[in-house]
Coordinates of N, CA and C in Angstrom, one line a residue:
M5 N 93.6 -96.5 163.9 CA 94.1 -96.8 165.3 C 93.6 -96.2 166.2
T6 N 93.6 -96.8 167.5 CA 93.3 -96.6 168.6 C 93.8 -95.6 169.4
T7 N 92.6 -94.4 169.7 CA 93.5 -93.4 170.7 C 93.6 -93.7 172.1
P8 N 94.7 -93.8 172.9 CA 94.7 -94.1 173.8 C 93.8 -93.3 174.9
L9 N 93.5 -93.8 176.1 CA 92.7 -93.1 176.9 C 93.6 -92.3 177.8
L10 N 94.7 -92.6 177.8 CA 95.9 -92.0 178.6 C 97.0 -91.6 177.8
D11 N 97.5 -90.8 177.6 CA 98.7 -90.1 176.6 C 99.8 -89.2 177.2
M12 N 101.1 -89.6 177.8 CA 101.7 -88.5 177.9 C 103.0 -88.5 177.0
L13 N 103.5 -87.3 176.8 CA 104.2 -87.5 175.6 C 105.5 -86.6 176.5
N14 N 106.6 -87.1 176.6 CA 107.8 -86.3 177.0 C 107.5 -85.2 178.1
V15 N 106.5 -86.0 179.3 CA 106.4 -85.0 180.5 C 107.3 -84.9 181.4
T16 N 107.2 -83.7 181.9 CA 108.4 -83.0 183.0 C 107.5 -82.5 183.9
K17 N 107.9 -82.7 184.9 CA 107.4 -81.8 186.4 C 108.2 -81.4 187.6
T18 N 108.5 -79.8 187.4 CA 109.3 -79.4 188.3 C 108.8 -78.4 189.3
Y19 N 109.3 -78.6 190.7 CA 108.7 -77.7 191.8 C 109.6 -76.6 192.3
P20 N 109.5 -75.7 192.3 CA 110.5 -74.8 193.3 C 111.3 -75.1 194.2
G21 N 112.8 -75.0 194.3 CA 113.4 -75.5 195.3 C 112.8 -74.9 196.8
P22 N 113.6 -75.7 197.9 CA 113.3 -75.3 198.8 C 113.8 -74.0 199.3
E23 N 113.5 -73.0 199.9 CA 114.2 -71.7 200.6 C 114.9 -71.1 199.3
G24 N 114.1 -71.3 198.3 CA 114.9 -70.4 197.3 C 116.0 -71.1 196.3
G25 N 116.1 -72.1 196.5 CA 117.2 -72.9 196.0 C 116.7 -73.2 194.7
P26 N 117.9 -74.2 194.2 CA 117.3 -74.3 192.8 C 115.9 -75.5 192.6
P27 N 115.2 -75.4 191.2 CA 114.3 -76.2 191.3 C 114.3 -77.8 191.3
V28 N 113.3 -78.4 191.5 CA 113.6 -79.7 191.9 C 112.8 -80.6 190.6
E29 N 113.4 -81.0 189.9 CA 112.8 -81.9 188.7 C 112.3 -83.2 189.4
V30 N 110.8 -83.4 189.2 CA 110.5 -84.8 189.7 C 110.3 -85.6 188.8
L31 N 109.8 -85.2 187.6 CA 109.6 -86.1 186.2 C 110.4 -85.5 185.1
R32 N 111.0 -86.5 184.4 CA 112.1 -86.2 183.6 C 111.5 -86.5 182.2
G33 N 111.1 -86.1 181.2 CA 110.8 -87.0 179.7 C 109.8 -88.1 179.7
V34 N 108.7 -88.0 180.7 CA 108.2 -89.6 181.0 C 106.9 -89.2 179.4
T35 N 107.2 -90.8 178.9 CA 106.6 -90.5 177.7 C 105.6 -92.4 178.1
W36 N 104.2 -92.0 178.0 CA 103.7 -93.6 178.5 C 102.1 -93.5 178.2
Q37 N 101.5 -94.7 177.8 CA 99.9 -94.5 177.1 C 99.5 -95.6 178.1
L38 N 98.3 -95.6 177.8 CA 97.4 -96.5 178.8 C 96.3 -96.3 177.7
N39 N 95.6 -97.8 177.4 CA 94.6 -97.8 176.9 C 93.3 -98.2 177.7
D40 N 91.8 -98.1 177.1 CA 90.8 -98.2 177.6 C 90.9 -99.7 178.2
G41 N 90.8 -100.1 179.5 CA 90.4 -101.6 179.8 C 92.1 -102.2 180.4
E42 N 93.0 -101.3 180.0 CA 94.5 -102.0 180.5 C 94.4 -101.6 182.1
S43 N 95.6 -102.4 182.7 CA 95.8 -102.6 183.7 C 97.3 -102.2 183.7
A44 N 97.9 -101.5 185.0 CA 99.2 -100.9 184.9 C 99.5 -100.9 186.3
A45 N 100.8 -101.2 186.8 CA 101.5 -100.7 188.0 C 102.5 -99.9 188.0
I46 N 102.8 -99.1 188.7 CA 103.9 -98.0 188.9 C 104.8 -98.5 190.4
V47 N 105.8 -99.1 190.2 CA 106.5 -98.9 191.5 C 108.0 -98.6 191.5
G48 N 108.4 -97.8 192.9 CA 109.4 -97.0 193.0 C 109.5 -96.6 194.3
P49 N 110.7 -96.1 194.7 CA 111.0 -95.8 196.1 C 110.1 -94.5 196.5
S50 N 110.0 -94.3 197.6 CA 109.6 -92.7 198.1 C 110.2 -91.6 197.8
G51 N 109.1 -90.9 197.2 CA 110.2 -89.7 196.6 C 110.3 -89.5 195.4
S52 N 110.0 -91.0 194.9 CA 110.7 -91.0 193.2 C 109.8 -90.4 192.3
G53 N 108.3 -89.8 192.7 CA 107.5 -89.1 192.0 C 106.2 -89.8 191.7
K54 N 106.0 -91.0 191.9 CA 104.8 -91.4 191.7 C 103.5 -91.0 191.9
S55 N 103.4 -90.3 192.9 CA 101.9 -89.8 193.3 C 101.7 -88.7 192.2
T56 N 103.1 -87.8 192.0 CA 102.9 -86.7 190.8 C 102.4 -87.3 189.9
L57 N 103.1 -88.2 189.4 CA 102.2 -89.1 187.9 C 101.2 -89.2 188.1
L58 N 100.2 -89.6 189.5 CA 99.4 -90.0 189.4 C 98.2 -89.0 189.3
N59 N 99.1 -87.9 189.6 CA 98.3 -86.4 189.8 C 97.9 -85.8 188.6
L60 N 99.1 -86.0 187.7 CA 99.0 -85.5 186.4 C 98.3 -86.5 185.6
A61 N 98.4 -87.9 185.6 CA 97.0 -88.8 184.8 C 95.7 -88.4 185.3
G62 N 95.5 -87.8 186.3 CA 94.0 -87.7 186.5 C 93.7 -86.3 186.8
A63 N 94.1 -85.4 185.9 CA 94.0 -84.1 185.9 C 93.7 -83.5 186.9
L64 N 94.7 -83.7 187.9 CA 94.9 -82.8 189.1 C 95.6 -82.0 189.1
D65 N 97.0 -81.8 188.2 CA 97.9 -81.1 188.0 C 98.2 -81.1 186.7
I66 N 98.9 -80.2 186.1 CA 99.6 -79.9 184.9 C 101.1 -80.1 184.8
P67 N 101.7 -80.9 183.4 CA 103.3 -80.5 183.2 C 103.5 -79.2 183.5
T68 N 104.8 -79.3 183.8 CA 105.7 -78.2 183.5 C 105.8 -78.2 181.9
S69 N 106.4 -79.1 181.5 CA 106.3 -79.2 179.8 C 105.9 -80.8 179.2
G70 N 105.8 -80.7 178.1 CA 105.2 -82.1 177.7 C 104.0 -81.8 177.7
A71 N 103.2 -83.1 177.1 CA 101.7 -83.1 177.0 C 100.8 -84.3 177.7
V72 N 100.2 -83.9 178.4 CA 99.2 -85.0 178.8 C 97.8 -84.9 178.5
R73 N 97.3 -86.0 177.8 CA 95.9 -86.0 177.0 C 95.2 -87.1 177.9
L74 N 93.9 -87.1 178.1 CA 93.1 -87.7 178.9 C 92.1 -87.6 178.2
G75 N 91.3 -88.9 177.7 CA 90.1 -88.8 177.0 C 90.1 -87.9 175.9
G76 N 91.4 -87.6 175.0 CA 91.7 -86.6 174.2 C 91.9 -85.5 174.3
V77 N 91.6 -85.2 175.6 CA 91.9 -83.5 176.0 C 93.2 -83.3 176.5
N78 N 94.1 -82.3 175.9 CA 95.1 -81.7 176.5 C 94.7 -81.0 177.4
L79 N 95.5 -81.8 178.8 CA 95.1 -81.0 179.8 C 95.6 -79.7 179.9
A80 N 96.8 -79.4 179.8 CA 97.6 -78.0 179.6 C 96.9 -77.0 179.2
E81 N 95.9 -77.1 178.1 CA 95.1 -76.3 177.4 C 94.1 -76.1 177.7
A82 N 93.3 -77.0 178.9 CA 92.3 -77.2 179.5 C 91.9 -75.9 180.3
D83 N 90.9 -75.2 180.5 CA 90.7 -74.5 182.2 C 90.2 -75.4 183.1
D84 N 89.9 -74.5 184.2 CA 89.9 -75.0 185.6 C 88.5 -75.6 185.3
T85 N 87.1 -75.2 184.5 CA 85.9 -75.8 184.4 C 86.3 -77.0 183.4
K86 N 86.9 -77.1 182.5 CA 87.1 -78.2 181.5 C 87.7 -79.5 182.3
L87 N 89.0 -79.2 183.1 CA 89.6 -80.0 183.9 C 89.1 -80.5 185.0
A88 N 87.9 -79.9 185.8 CA 86.9 -80.7 186.9 C 86.1 -81.3 185.7
R89 N 85.5 -81.1 184.8 CA 84.7 -82.1 184.0 C 85.3 -83.4 183.6
V90 N 86.9 -83.0 183.3 CA 87.4 -84.5 182.7 C 87.6 -85.4 183.8
R91 N 88.2 -84.8 185.0 CA 87.9 -85.7 186.2 C 86.6 -86.3 186.6
R92 N 85.7 -85.5 186.7 CA 84.6 -86.2 187.2 C 83.7 -87.0 186.3
E93 N 84.0 -87.1 184.9 CA 83.5 -87.9 183.9 C 84.4 -88.9 183.7
L94 N 85.4 -89.0 183.6 CA 86.4 -89.9 183.4 C 87.2 -90.8 184.2
V95 N 87.6 -90.1 185.6 CA 88.3 -91.0 186.6 C 87.9 -91.1 188.0
G96 N 88.2 -92.1 188.4 CA 87.9 -92.4 190.2 C 89.5 -92.4 190.7
F97 N 89.3 -91.9 191.7 CA 90.5 -92.1 192.7 C 90.3 -93.1 193.8
V98 N 91.4 -93.6 194.3 CA 91.7 -94.3 195.5 C 92.7 -93.9 196.2
F99 N 92.8 -93.7 197.6 CA 93.8 -93.1 198.2 C 94.2 -94.4 199.5
Q100 N 95.8 -94.3 199.8 CA 95.9 -95.3 200.9 C 95.1 -94.9 202.2
Q101 N 94.8 -93.3 202.5 CA 94.1 -93.0 203.4 C 92.5 -93.2 202.8
H102 N 91.7 -93.6 203.2 CA 90.4 -93.7 202.9 C 89.5 -92.4 202.5
L103 N 89.8 -91.5 203.2 CA 89.3 -90.1 203.0 C 87.8 -90.1 203.1
L104 N 87.6 -91.3 204.1 CA 86.0 -90.8 204.4 C 85.5 -89.9 205.1
M105 N 84.1 -89.5 204.9 CA 83.5 -88.3 206.0 C 83.1 -89.2 207.1
P106 N 83.9 -89.2 208.3 CA 83.2 -90.0 209.3 C 81.4 -89.5 209.9
H107 N 81.2 -88.4 209.6 CA 79.9 -88.1 210.3 C 78.8 -88.9 208.9
L108 N 78.9 -89.4 207.9 CA 78.2 -89.8 206.9 C 78.3 -91.6 207.1
T109 N 77.3 -92.4 206.9 CA 77.0 -93.8 206.6 C 77.9 -94.1 205.4
V110 N 77.9 -95.5 205.5 CA 78.9 -96.3 204.3 C 78.1 -95.6 202.9
L111 N 76.7 -96.0 202.6 CA 76.1 -95.4 201.4 C 76.0 -94.0 201.2
E112 N 76.3 -93.0 202.2 CA 76.2 -91.7 202.0 C 77.6 -91.4 201.5
N113 N 78.8 -91.8 202.2 CA 79.8 -92.0 201.5 C 80.3 -92.4 200.4
V114 N 79.6 -93.2 199.4 CA 79.9 -93.5 198.5 C 78.7 -92.7 197.3
L115 N 77.8 -92.3 197.7 CA 76.9 -91.3 196.9 C 77.4 -90.1 196.7
L116 N 78.7 -89.6 197.7 CA 78.8 -88.2 197.9 C 79.3 -87.7 196.7
P117 N 80.1 -88.4 195.6 CA 80.8 -87.8 194.4 C 79.6 -87.3 193.5
L118 N 78.1 -87.7 193.6 CA 77.0 -87.6 192.8 C 76.4 -86.1 192.9
L119 N 76.9 -85.6 193.9 CA 76.2 -84.0 194.4 C 76.9 -83.3 193.5
A120 N 77.8 -83.5 192.8 CA 78.4 -82.7 191.8 C 78.4 -82.9 190.5
D121 N 77.4 -84.2 190.6 CA 77.5 -84.8 189.3 C 76.1 -84.4 188.3
Q122 N 76.3 -83.7 187.5 CA 74.9 -83.1 186.8 C 74.3 -84.3 185.6
R123 N 75.1 -85.1 185.5 CA 74.6 -86.3 184.6 C 73.6 -87.1 185.0
G124 N 73.5 -87.1 186.4 CA 73.3 -88.2 187.0 C 73.2 -89.8 186.4
A125 N 74.4 -89.9 186.6 CA 75.3 -90.7 186.0 C 74.9 -92.6 186.7
A126 N 74.7 -92.3 187.9 CA 74.6 -93.3 188.8 C 73.7 -93.3 190.0
P127 N 72.6 -93.9 189.9 CA 71.6 -93.8 191.0 C 71.7 -94.2 192.2
E128 N 71.2 -94.4 193.5 CA 71.4 -95.0 194.6 C 71.5 -96.4 194.1
E129 N 70.6 -97.1 193.7 CA 71.0 -98.3 193.4 C 72.2 -98.9 192.9
Y130 N 72.8 -98.3 192.2 CA 74.3 -98.6 191.8 C 75.4 -98.7 192.6
A131 N 74.8 -97.4 193.6 CA 75.4 -97.4 194.5 C 75.7 -98.8 195.6
R132 N 74.5 -99.2 195.7 CA 74.2 -100.4 196.4 C 74.7 -101.7 195.6
E133 N 74.5 -101.8 194.7 CA 75.3 -102.8 193.8 C 76.8 -102.8 194.3
L134 N 77.3 -101.8 194.1 CA 78.8 -101.6 194.1 C 79.0 -102.0 195.8
L135 N 78.2 -101.8 196.8 CA 78.7 -102.3 197.9 C 78.4 -103.5 197.9
D136 N 77.3 -104.0 197.2 CA 77.2 -105.6 197.4 C 78.5 -106.7 196.4
R137 N 79.0 -105.8 195.8 CA 80.1 -106.3 195.2 C 81.4 -106.2 196.2
V138 N 81.4 -105.3 197.0 CA 82.5 -105.4 197.6 C 82.5 -106.0 199.0
G139 N 81.2 -106.7 199.4 CA 80.9 -107.3 200.5 C 80.3 -106.5 201.6
L140 N 79.7 -105.6 201.3 CA 79.4 -104.6 202.5 C 78.0 -104.2 202.6
S141 N 77.1 -105.5 201.7 CA 75.6 -104.9 201.7 C 74.9 -104.7 203.2
S142 N 75.8 -105.6 204.0 CA 74.9 -105.2 205.7 C 75.7 -104.2 206.4
R143 N 76.2 -103.4 205.8 CA 77.0 -102.0 206.2 C 76.6 -100.7 205.7
L144 N 75.7 -100.8 204.8 CA 75.1 -99.5 204.4 C 74.9 -98.5 205.6
H145 N 74.2 -98.9 206.7 CA 74.1 -97.5 207.4 C 75.0 -97.7 208.8
H146 N 76.1 -98.0 208.6 CA 77.2 -97.9 209.3 C 78.3 -96.7 209.1
R147 N 78.7 -96.4 209.7 CA 79.8 -95.0 209.7 C 81.2 -95.9 209.9
P148 N 82.0 -94.7 209.3 CA 83.4 -95.3 208.9 C 84.0 -95.9 210.6
A149 N 83.9 -95.3 211.4 CA 84.7 -95.6 212.6 C 83.8 -97.4 213.2
Q150 N 83.0 -97.5 212.5 CA 82.2 -98.6 213.2 C 82.8 -100.1 211.9
L151 N 83.7 -99.7 211.1 CA 84.4 -100.4 210.2 C 85.8 -100.8 210.3
S152 N 86.4 -101.8 210.0 CA 87.6 -101.9 209.8 C 88.3 -101.5 209.0
G153 N 90.1 -101.4 209.2 CA 90.4 -100.6 208.0 C 90.3 -101.0 206.4
G154 N 90.0 -102.6 206.3 CA 90.2 -103.1 204.9 C 88.5 -102.6 204.5
E155 N 87.8 -103.0 205.6 CA 86.3 -102.5 204.8 C 86.1 -100.9 204.7
Q156 N 86.5 -100.1 205.3 CA 86.9 -98.7 205.0 C 87.3 -98.7 203.7
Q157 N 88.6 -99.5 203.1 CA 89.1 -99.0 202.0 C 88.3 -99.9 200.8
R158 N 87.3 -101.0 201.1 CA 86.6 -100.9 200.2 C 85.3 -100.3 199.9
V159 N 84.8 -99.5 200.9 CA 83.9 -98.6 200.8 C 84.5 -97.1 199.8
A160 N 86.1 -97.0 200.0 CA 86.6 -96.1 199.2 C 86.6 -96.5 197.6
L161 N 87.1 -98.1 197.4 CA 86.7 -98.3 195.9 C 85.4 -98.3 195.7
A162 N 84.2 -98.5 196.0 CA 83.3 -98.2 196.0 C 82.7 -96.7 195.4
R163 N 83.1 -96.1 196.4 CA 82.9 -94.1 196.1 C 83.5 -94.0 194.7
A164 N 84.6 -94.8 194.5 CA 85.7 -94.2 193.0 C 85.2 -94.8 192.1
L165 N 84.3 -96.0 192.3 CA 83.4 -96.4 190.8 C 82.2 -95.9 190.8
V166 N 81.4 -95.4 191.6 CA 79.8 -94.8 191.8 C 79.6 -93.9 190.4
R167 N 80.6 -93.3 189.7 CA 80.6 -92.7 188.7 C 80.7 -93.3 187.2
R168 N 80.8 -94.5 187.6 CA 81.2 -95.4 186.4 C 82.4 -94.5 185.5
P169 N 83.6 -94.6 186.0 CA 84.8 -93.7 185.5 C 85.2 -95.0 184.2
R170 N 86.2 -94.2 183.7 CA 86.8 -95.1 182.5 C 88.4 -95.3 183.0
L171 N 88.8 -94.8 184.2 CA 90.0 -94.9 184.5 C 89.9 -94.9 186.0
V172 N 90.7 -95.9 186.6 CA 90.8 -95.7 188.2 C 92.2 -95.7 188.6
L173 N 92.4 -94.6 189.5 CA 93.7 -94.5 189.8 C 93.9 -94.7 191.1
A174 N 95.1 -95.5 191.8 CA 95.1 -96.2 193.0 C 96.3 -95.8 193.7
D175 N 96.2 -95.2 194.5 CA 97.7 -94.6 195.2 C 97.9 -95.5 196.4
E176 N 98.7 -96.5 196.3 CA 99.2 -97.3 197.4 C 97.8 -97.9 198.1
P177 N 96.9 -98.3 197.5 CA 95.4 -98.9 198.2 C 95.5 -99.7 199.1
T178 N 96.6 -100.6 199.1 CA 96.8 -101.7 200.3 C 97.7 -101.2 201.5
G179 N 98.6 -100.1 201.3 CA 99.8 -99.7 201.6 C 99.4 -99.6 203.4
S180 N 98.5 -99.2 203.9 CA 97.7 -99.1 205.6 C 97.4 -100.4 206.1
L181 N 97.1 -101.4 205.0 CA 96.7 -102.7 205.5 C 97.6 -103.6 206.0
D182 N 97.3 -104.5 207.0 CA 98.1 -106.0 207.0 C 97.9 -106.7 206.1
R183 N 99.1 -107.7 205.8 CA 99.0 -108.7 204.4 C 97.8 -109.3 204.6
A184 N 97.1 -109.7 205.5 CA 96.0 -110.8 205.0 C 95.0 -109.8 204.5
T185 N 94.3 -108.9 204.9 CA 93.8 -107.6 204.5 C 94.0 -107.3 203.4
A186 N 95.3 -106.7 202.9 CA 95.7 -106.5 201.8 C 95.2 -107.4 200.7
L187 N 95.6 -108.4 200.8 CA 95.3 -109.8 199.7 C 93.7 -109.9 199.4
V188 N 92.8 -109.7 200.3 CA 91.3 -109.5 200.3 C 91.1 -108.2 199.6
T189 N 91.7 -107.1 199.8 CA 91.3 -106.0 199.1 C 91.9 -105.7 197.7
T190 N 93.0 -106.4 197.3 CA 93.5 -106.6 196.2 C 92.7 -107.4 195.5
Q191 N 92.1 -108.5 196.0 CA 91.1 -109.5 195.1 C 90.1 -108.8 194.6
V192 N 89.1 -108.2 195.6 CA 87.9 -107.1 195.6 C 88.5 -106.1 194.1
L193 N 89.4 -105.5 194.4 CA 90.1 -104.3 193.5 C 90.1 -104.9 192.0
L194 N 90.6 -106.5 191.8 CA 91.1 -106.8 190.6 C 89.4 -107.7 190.3
D195 N 88.7 -108.0 191.4 CA 87.3 -108.8 191.0 C 86.5 -107.1 190.1
L196 N 86.3 -106.3 190.7 CA 86.0 -105.1 190.1 C 86.1 -104.6 188.8
Y197 N 87.4 -104.7 188.6 CA 88.4 -104.5 187.5 C 87.6 -105.4 186.3
Q198 N 87.8 -106.7 186.5 CA 87.3 -107.6 185.5 C 85.7 -107.4 185.3
A199 N 85.3 -107.1 186.2 CA 83.8 -107.1 186.1 C 83.0 -105.8 185.2
L200 N 83.9 -104.4 185.6 CA 83.3 -103.4 185.0 C 84.4 -102.9 184.0
G201 N 85.5 -103.5 183.9 CA 86.1 -103.1 182.3 C 86.9 -101.6 182.5
F202 N 87.0 -100.9 183.4 CA 87.8 -99.7 183.7 C 89.3 -99.9 183.3
A203 N 90.1 -99.0 183.0 CA 91.4 -99.1 183.2 C 91.9 -99.0 184.2
L204 N 93.2 -99.3 185.0 CA 93.4 -99.5 186.2 C 94.9 -99.0 186.2
V205 N 95.4 -98.0 187.0 CA 96.7 -97.7 187.0 C 96.8 -97.9 188.9
V206 N 97.8 -98.8 189.3 CA 98.0 -98.9 190.7 C 99.5 -98.2 191.2
V207 N 99.4 -97.3 192.3 CA 100.8 -97.0 192.5 C 101.2 -97.9 193.4
T208 N 102.3 -98.6 193.6 CA 102.6 -99.7 194.8 C 103.7 -99.7 195.2
H209 N 104.2 -100.2 196.7 CA 105.5 -100.6 197.2 C 105.3 -102.0 197.2
S210 N 104.2 -102.8 196.9 CA 104.2 -104.0 196.8 C 104.5 -104.7 195.6
L211 N 105.4 -105.3 195.2 CA 105.6 -106.3 194.0 C 104.6 -107.4 194.0
E212 N 103.7 -107.8 194.9 CA 102.9 -108.8 194.9 C 101.4 -108.3 194.0
L213 N 101.5 -107.1 194.8 CA 100.3 -106.7 194.1 C 100.6 -105.9 192.3
A214 N 102.0 -105.5 192.2 CA 102.3 -105.1 190.8 C 102.2 -106.4 189.9
S215 N 102.6 -107.2 190.3 CA 102.6 -108.8 189.7 C 100.9 -108.8 189.2
R216 N 99.8 -108.4 190.1 CA 99.0 -108.8 189.2 C 98.5 -108.0 188.2
M217 N 99.2 -107.0 187.9 CA 98.4 -106.2 187.0 C 99.5 -106.4 185.4
A218 N 98.7 -106.3 184.6 CA 99.1 -106.5 183.0 C 100.5 -106.2 182.9
R219 N 100.5 -104.7 182.9 CA 101.6 -104.1 182.6 C 102.4 -103.3 184.1
R220 N 103.6 -103.6 184.2 CA 104.6 -102.6 184.9 C 105.4 -102.0 185.0
W221 N 105.6 -101.2 185.6 CA 106.7 -100.1 185.2 C 107.6 -99.7 187.0
T222 N 108.6 -98.9 186.4 CA 109.1 -98.7 187.8 C 109.7 -96.8 187.5
L223 N 109.5 -96.2 188.5 CA 109.8 -94.8 188.4 C 111.0 -94.5 189.2
A224 N 111.8 -94.3 189.0 CA 113.1 -93.8 189.5 C 113.9 -92.7 188.8
E225 N 114.3 -91.8 190.0 CA 115.1 -90.3 189.5 C 114.0 -89.8 188.5
G226 N 112.9 -90.0 188.3 CA 112.4 -89.1 187.5 C 111.7 -90.0 186.2
R227 N 112.3 -90.9 185.8 CA 112.2 -91.7 184.6 C 111.3 -92.7 184.7
L228 N 110.6 -93.0 183.8 CA 109.7 -94.1 183.8 C 110.0 -95.4 183.0
E229 N 110.3 -96.3 183.2 CA 111.1 -97.5 182.6 C 110.2 -98.8 182.7
P230 N 110.0 -99.6 181.3 CA 109.1 -101.0 182.0 C 110.2 -101.9 183.1
L231 N 109.2 -102.6 183.6 CA 109.7 -103.5 184.8 C 109.7 -105.0 184.3
A232 N 111.1 -105.2 184.5 CA 111.2 -106.6 184.1 C 110.8 -107.6 184.6

């Protein structure tokens, strides 16, 4: 039997209430699995816990109760060093805001994750290949301010992939883009997914983007359910 890449079992996440009020339960008994190479979309209203779920899936946080296993590692039992290694070796993140370093060039931004990578998993040639795949081979030495919003997001996609992750977590990757640019960015993301074979989880308000994923889920009132 294949071990899931990501395995959540009865996960809850609770935060302290404001001004000493009662705790806020953001996730309630979430059980969910994702295998290598699968794609999934999570949709739901603002404040439903979608970003919290991604943070748990990407080893940025640990659950209040229940278990999250990523690559076979129980995240609640891992120390900070091991959590950092799991993130570094397994996960690529794409956010709605591109979070590019304004003083670095496009190529330097994509190479930035390698500064903390002791494995030497991806040489500069691979970063250049990724930028070519996203249509930015002519922008290697531009800075973010010289790019459009869609181009900046494509740089962010390349940066997320430069360490060859098994899992890519995309939090509203087209949320700040106009529809035409969002369609182009979506197609670039799907082309990369098909070509490179990573598992992909997209959190989105866009049912159009969600429809392109193989599996679709809705998160509401802290509960994750399959989307019809």
